[in-house]
Amino acid sequence: MKIQPQDKSTQNEVHITHIFDADRKLVFDAWTDPKQLEKWYAPDGCTIRFSAIDVQEDGQFHSCIYNPEHGNCWCKGTYLEITTPEKIVFTMQVTNENGNDVNPIDMGMDADWPAITQVTLLFEDLNGKTRLTLHQTVSESLAKTTGAHPSWIQMFNRLNEML
């Protein structure tokens, strides 16, 4: 699988590449198995719980990341594309505990944070290791300022340790 060159219109968006010391199928499965997601899909010091999750194309999720400093962060999303074991595309949208859409500002988030972002994950086989490339449709500088960017890296490190 070839990773496509970065489109100029997305150059200010989040792009993270991480090498996992695990086979591509294991890494892919960790993104699609709800029991595995609950073990690693939250930044350091935080936990996640899914009130709903249906990992298939057009399937949806509703989750809460609990942060001891900042409280609950609810979001929902839809899986737009799943190509095993190569690609996952999903949306992330800020919600309340009932799954109702909310303005990110009302949840204490930065005024520039978009209500909906799209995340694309590409999984590339590297002879027993896996290169994961993440793209999220939010300004990289904003993601770094708000902690979203380092949170992805923390989650990747947790997943790598788990695998």
GROMACS .gro file of C-alpha atoms in nm:
model
  163
    1MET     CA    1   0.000   0.000   0.000
    2LYS     CA    2   0.132   0.344  -0.087
    3ILE     CA    3   0.065   0.640   0.135
    4GLN     CA    4  -0.053   0.930  -0.075
    5PRO     CA    5   0.144   1.253  -0.073
    6GLN     CA    6   0.002   1.527   0.141
    7ASP     CA    7  -0.246   1.752  -0.042
    8LYS     CA    8  -0.150   2.121  -0.017
    9SER     CA    9  -0.499   2.205   0.116
   10THR     CA   10  -0.438   1.980   0.418
   11GLN     CA   11  -0.085   2.094   0.505
   12ASN     CA   12  -0.202   2.282   0.815
   13GLU     CA   13  -0.400   1.983   0.943
   14VAL     CA   14  -0.284   1.713   1.183
   15HIS     CA   15  -0.058   1.448   1.030
   16ILE     CA   16   0.112   1.196   1.259
   17THR     CA   17   0.312   0.889   1.162
   18HIS     CA   18   0.393   0.620   1.416
   19ILE     CA   19   0.577   0.288   1.378
   20PHE     CA   20   0.431   0.003   1.582
   21ASP     CA   21   0.636  -0.301   1.681
   22ALA     CA   22   0.350  -0.529   1.574
   23ASP     CA   23   0.199  -0.686   1.267
   24ARG     CA   24  -0.043  -0.469   1.067
   25LYS     CA   25  -0.343  -0.695   1.137
   26LEU     CA   26  -0.281  -0.673   1.514
   27VAL     CA   27  -0.262  -0.293   1.499
   28PHE     CA   28  -0.571  -0.273   1.276
   29ASP     CA   29  -0.765  -0.508   1.508
   30ALA     CA   30  -0.679  -0.287   1.806
   31TRP     CA   31  -0.866  -0.004   1.629
   32THR     CA   32  -1.170  -0.217   1.546
   33ASP     CA   33  -1.217  -0.429   1.859
   34PRO     CA   34  -1.410  -0.233   2.126
   35LYS     CA   35  -1.256  -0.434   2.412
   36GLN     CA   36  -0.907  -0.342   2.294
   37LEU     CA   37  -1.002   0.022   2.233
   38GLU     CA   38  -1.113   0.058   2.595
   39LYS     CA   39  -0.763  -0.042   2.708
   40TRP     CA   40  -0.564   0.221   2.518
   41TYR     CA   41  -0.782   0.480   2.339
   42ALA     CA   42  -0.740   0.763   2.591
   43PRO     CA   43  -0.450   0.994   2.676
   44ASP     CA   44  -0.223   0.923   2.973
   45GLY     CA   45  -0.408   0.944   3.304
   46CYS     CA   46  -0.748   0.921   3.135
   47THR     CA   47  -0.996   0.643   3.067
   48ILE     CA   48  -1.253   0.587   2.794
   49ARG     CA   49  -1.592   0.423   2.795
   50PHE     CA   50  -1.817   0.360   2.500
   51SER     CA   51  -2.191   0.394   2.553
   52ALA     CA   52  -2.230   0.264   2.196
   53ILE     CA   53  -1.992   0.133   1.932
   54ASP     CA   54  -2.057  -0.042   1.601
   55VAL     CA   55  -1.731  -0.074   1.409
   56GLN     CA   56  -1.845  -0.117   1.049
   57GLU     CA   57  -1.904   0.121   0.759
   58ASP     CA   58  -2.192   0.354   0.854
   59GLY     CA   59  -2.165   0.223   1.211
   60GLN     CA   60  -2.150   0.476   1.489
   61PHE     CA   61  -1.990   0.525   1.828
   62HIS     CA   62  -2.057   0.742   2.132
   63SER     CA   63  -1.778   0.765   2.387
   64CYS     CA   64  -1.661   0.952   2.691
   65ILE     CA   65  -1.300   1.017   2.780
   66TYR     CA   66  -1.272   1.090   3.150
   67ASN     CA   67  -0.990   1.325   3.240
   68PRO     CA   68  -0.933   1.366   3.617
   69GLU     CA   69  -0.830   1.732   3.563
   70HIS     CA   70  -1.092   1.840   3.309
   71GLY     CA   71  -1.383   1.599   3.359
   72ASN     CA   72  -1.579   1.425   3.085
   73CYS     CA   73  -1.528   1.476   2.712
   74TRP     CA   74  -1.810   1.318   2.511
   75CYS     CA   75  -1.799   1.262   2.138
   76LYS     CA   76  -1.969   1.058   1.873
   77GLY     CA   77  -1.877   0.961   1.523
   78THR     CA   78  -1.955   0.755   1.218
   79TYR     CA   79  -1.726   0.504   1.048
   80LEU     CA   80  -1.718   0.621   0.685
   81GLU     CA   81  -1.475   0.364   0.546
   82ILE     CA   82  -1.315   0.046   0.673
   83THR     CA   83  -1.079  -0.144   0.444
   84THR     CA   84  -0.925  -0.433   0.639
   85PRO     CA   85  -0.634  -0.407   0.728
   86GLU     CA   86  -0.542  -0.092   0.536
   87LYS     CA   87  -0.765   0.203   0.616
   88ILE     CA   88  -1.020   0.343   0.862
   89VAL     CA   89  -1.199   0.675   0.817
   90PHE     CA   90  -1.433   0.813   1.081
   91THR     CA   91  -1.581   1.139   1.205
   92MET     CA   92  -1.553   1.281   1.556
   93GLN     CA   93  -1.817   1.522   1.682
   94VAL     CA   94  -1.849   1.698   2.018
   95THR     CA   95  -2.161   1.589   2.209
   96ASN     CA   96  -2.309   1.572   2.555
   97GLU     CA   97  -2.369   1.253   2.752
   98ASN     CA   98  -2.698   1.197   2.565
   99GLY     CA   99  -2.525   1.208   2.226
  100ASN     CA  100  -2.675   1.545   2.133
  101ASP     CA  101  -2.455   1.774   1.925
  102VAL     CA  102  -2.306   2.063   2.122
  103ASN     CA  103  -2.096   2.364   2.040
  104PRO     CA  104  -1.733   2.292   2.142
  105ILE     CA  105  -1.721   2.630   2.320
  106ASP     CA  106  -2.008   2.519   2.546
  107MET     CA  107  -1.793   2.225   2.653
  108GLY     CA  108  -1.500   2.449   2.746
  109MET     CA  109  -1.309   2.384   2.424
  110ASP     CA  110  -1.117   2.638   2.216
  111ALA     CA  111  -1.344   2.863   2.010
  112ASP     CA  112  -1.163   2.758   1.691
  113TRP     CA  113  -1.210   2.383   1.747
  114PRO     CA  114  -1.444   2.248   1.476
  115ALA     CA  115  -1.765   2.076   1.585
  116ILE     CA  116  -1.681   1.784   1.354
  117THR     CA  117  -1.346   1.650   1.237
  118GLN     CA  118  -1.262   1.359   1.014
  119VAL     CA  119  -0.985   1.112   1.102
  120THR     CA  120  -0.817   0.897   0.837
  121LEU     CA  121  -0.589   0.611   0.942
  122LEU     CA  122  -0.362   0.433   0.696
  123PHE     CA  123  -0.191   0.108   0.802
  124GLU     CA  124   0.123   0.007   0.610
  125ASP     CA  125   0.302  -0.327   0.650
  126LEU     CA  126   0.674  -0.293   0.727
  127ASN     CA  127   0.789  -0.658   0.744
  128GLY     CA  128   0.630  -0.737   1.079
  129LYS     CA  129   0.601  -0.379   1.197
  130THR     CA  130   0.330  -0.129   1.105
  131ARG     CA  131   0.347   0.231   0.993
  132LEU     CA  132   0.029   0.410   1.095
  133THR     CA  133  -0.039   0.748   0.937
  134LEU     CA  134  -0.311   0.959   1.095
  135HIS     CA  135  -0.470   1.263   0.936
  136GLN     CA  136  -0.727   1.474   1.123
  137THR     CA  137  -0.909   1.770   0.972
  138VAL     CA  138  -0.818   2.026   1.235
  139SER     CA  139  -0.539   2.281   1.244
  140GLU     CA  140  -0.218   2.118   1.366
  141SER     CA  141  -0.119   2.425   1.567
  142LEU     CA  142  -0.461   2.427   1.737
  143ALA     CA  143  -0.437   2.052   1.805
  144LYS     CA  144  -0.095   2.104   1.965
  145THR     CA  145  -0.218   2.399   2.175
  146THR     CA  146  -0.529   2.219   2.300
  147GLY     CA  147  -0.351   1.893   2.376
  148ALA     CA  148  -0.523   1.686   2.107
  149HIS     CA  149  -0.201   1.627   1.911
  150PRO     CA  150   0.005   1.506   2.208
  151SER     CA  151  -0.294   1.295   2.317
  152TRP     CA  152  -0.280   1.100   1.990
  153ILE     CA  153   0.090   1.031   2.049
  154GLN     CA  154   0.024   0.920   2.408
  155MET     CA  155  -0.248   0.684   2.284
  156PHE     CA  156  -0.017   0.541   2.016
  157ASN     CA  157   0.250   0.479   2.280
  158ARG     CA  158  -0.008   0.305   2.503
  159LEU     CA  159  -0.118   0.088   2.211
  160ASN     CA  160   0.240   0.000   2.121
  161GLU     CA  161   0.302  -0.111   2.482
  162MET     CA  162  -0.019  -0.316   2.482
  163LEU     CA  163   0.073  -0.493   2.157
   0.00000   0.00000   0.00000
